[in-house]
Amino acid sequence: MEACSPGPYLELFARGPRENWTVWGNEAEKYSPTWKTYANHSQTELNVMQLEIAGTE
């Protein structure tokens, strides 16, 4: 989407925040997977810690 459109962007079924996107969804604010997932998932433990350190939680 970002490669073909200048935005703004909207994700209607979000499970977490995404930079430069407006997110809606019943899990958009607080979602953290409880299973092993791919490394660049926006809500992996490492990424959540980075958000907390940056003060964006």
Coordinates of N, CA and C in Angstrom, one line a residue:
M1 N 0.8 -1.2 0.0 CA 0.0 0.0 0.0 C 0.9 1.3 0.0
E2 N 1.9 1.3 0.9 CA 2.7 2.5 1.0 C 3.5 2.7 -0.3
A3 N 3.8 1.7 -1.0 CA 4.6 1.8 -2.2 C 3.9 2.4 -3.3
C4 N 2.5 2.3 -3.3 CA 1.8 2.8 -4.4 C 0.8 4.0 -4.1
S5 N 0.8 4.4 -2.8 CA -0.1 5.5 -2.4 C 0.6 6.4 -1.4
P6 N 0.5 7.7 -1.6 CA 1.1 8.6 -0.6 C 0.5 8.7 0.8
G7 N -0.7 8.1 0.9 CA -1.4 8.1 2.2 C -2.4 9.2 2.2
P8 N -3.2 9.4 3.3 CA -3.0 8.8 4.6 C -3.5 7.3 4.5
Y9 N -3.1 6.6 5.5 CA -3.4 5.1 5.6 C -4.3 4.8 6.7
L10 N -5.2 3.8 6.5 CA -6.1 3.4 7.5 C -6.2 1.9 7.6
E11 N -6.0 1.3 8.7 CA -6.1 -0.2 8.9 C -7.3 -0.4 9.8
L12 N -8.4 -1.0 9.2 CA -9.6 -1.2 9.9 C -9.6 -2.4 10.9
F13 N -8.7 -3.3 10.7 CA -8.7 -4.5 11.5 C -7.3 -4.7 12.3
A14 N -6.8 -3.6 12.8 CA -5.5 -3.5 13.4 C -5.4 -4.3 14.7
R15 N -4.3 -4.8 14.9 CA -4.0 -5.5 16.2 C -2.9 -4.8 16.9
G16 N -2.5 -3.6 16.4 CA -1.5 -2.8 17.1 C -1.2 -1.6 16.3
P17 N -0.4 -0.7 16.8 CA -0.1 0.6 16.1 C 0.9 0.4 15.0
R18 N 0.9 1.3 14.1 CA 1.8 1.2 12.9 C 2.1 2.6 12.5
E19 N 3.4 2.9 12.4 CA 3.9 4.3 12.1 C 3.2 4.8 10.8
N20 N 2.7 6.0 10.8 CA 2.1 6.7 9.7 C 0.7 6.1 9.3
W21 N 0.1 5.3 10.1 CA -1.2 4.7 9.8 C -2.1 5.1 11.0
T22 N -3.4 5.3 10.6 CA -4.5 5.4 11.6 C -5.0 3.9 11.8
V23 N -5.1 3.5 13.0 CA -5.5 2.1 13.2 C -6.8 2.0 14.0
W24 N -7.7 1.2 13.6 CA -9.0 0.9 14.3 C -9.0 -0.6 14.5
G25 N -9.7 -1.0 15.5 CA -9.8 -2.5 15.7 C -9.9 -2.7 17.2
N26 N -10.6 -3.8 17.6 CA -10.8 -4.1 19.0 C -9.5 -4.5 19.7
E27 N -8.5 -4.7 19.0 CA -7.2 -5.0 19.6 C -6.1 -4.0 19.3
A28 N -6.5 -2.8 18.7 CA -5.6 -1.9 18.2 C -4.7 -1.2 19.3
E29 N -5.2 -1.0 20.5 CA -4.5 -0.3 21.5 C -3.5 -1.3 22.3
K30 N -4.0 -2.4 22.7 CA -3.2 -3.3 23.6 C -3.3 -4.7 23.0
Y31 N -2.4 -5.1 22.3 CA -2.3 -6.4 21.7 C -0.9 -7.0 21.8
S32 N -0.7 -8.1 22.3 CA 0.6 -8.7 22.3 C 0.4 -10.2 22.1
P33 N 1.0 -10.8 21.1 CA 0.8 -12.2 20.8 C 1.4 -13.1 21.9
T34 N 0.7 -14.2 22.2 CA 1.2 -15.1 23.2 C 1.8 -16.3 22.6
W35 N 2.1 -16.3 21.4 CA 2.7 -17.4 20.7 C 3.9 -16.9 19.9
K36 N 4.8 -17.8 19.5 CA 5.9 -17.4 18.7 C 5.5 -16.9 17.3
T37 N 6.0 -15.7 16.9 CA 5.6 -15.1 15.7 C 6.9 -14.6 15.0
Y38 N 6.7 -14.0 13.8 CA 7.8 -13.6 13.0 C 8.5 -12.4 13.7
A39 N 9.8 -12.2 13.5 CA 10.6 -11.3 14.2 C 10.2 -9.8 14.0
N40 N 9.7 -9.4 12.8 CA 9.3 -8.0 12.6 C 7.9 -7.7 12.9
H41 N 7.2 -8.6 13.6 CA 5.8 -8.4 14.0 C 5.8 -7.1 14.9
S42 N 4.9 -6.2 14.7 CA 4.9 -4.9 15.4 C 4.7 -5.1 16.9
Q43 N 4.2 -6.2 17.4 CA 4.0 -6.4 18.8 C 4.8 -7.5 19.5
T44 N 6.0 -7.8 18.8 CA 6.9 -8.7 19.5 C 7.4 -8.1 20.8
E45 N 7.9 -8.9 21.7 CA 8.4 -8.4 23.0 C 9.4 -7.3 22.8
L46 N 10.4 -7.5 21.8 CA 11.4 -6.5 21.6 C 10.8 -5.2 21.1
N47 N 9.9 -5.2 20.1 CA 9.3 -4.0 19.6 C 8.4 -3.3 20.6
V48 N 7.8 -4.0 21.5 CA 7.0 -3.4 22.5 C 7.9 -2.7 23.5
M49 N 9.0 -3.3 23.9 CA 10.0 -2.6 24.8 C 10.5 -1.4 24.1
Q50 N 10.8 -1.4 22.8 CA 11.3 -0.2 22.2 C 10.3 0.9 22.2
L51 N 9.0 0.6 22.0 CA 7.9 1.6 22.1 C 7.8 2.2 23.5
E52 N 7.9 1.3 24.5 CA 7.9 1.8 25.9 C 9.0 2.7 26.2
I53 N 10.2 2.4 25.8 CA 11.4 3.2 26.0 C 11.2 4.6 25.3
A54 N 10.7 4.5 24.1 CA 10.5 5.8 23.4 C 9.3 6.6 23.9
G55 N 8.5 6.0 24.8 CA 7.4 6.7 25.4 C 6.2 6.8 24.5
T56 N 6.0 5.9 23.6 CA 4.9 5.9 22.7 C 3.8 4.9 23.1
E57 N 4.0 4.2 24.2 CA 3.0 3.2 24.6 C 1.7 3.9 25.0

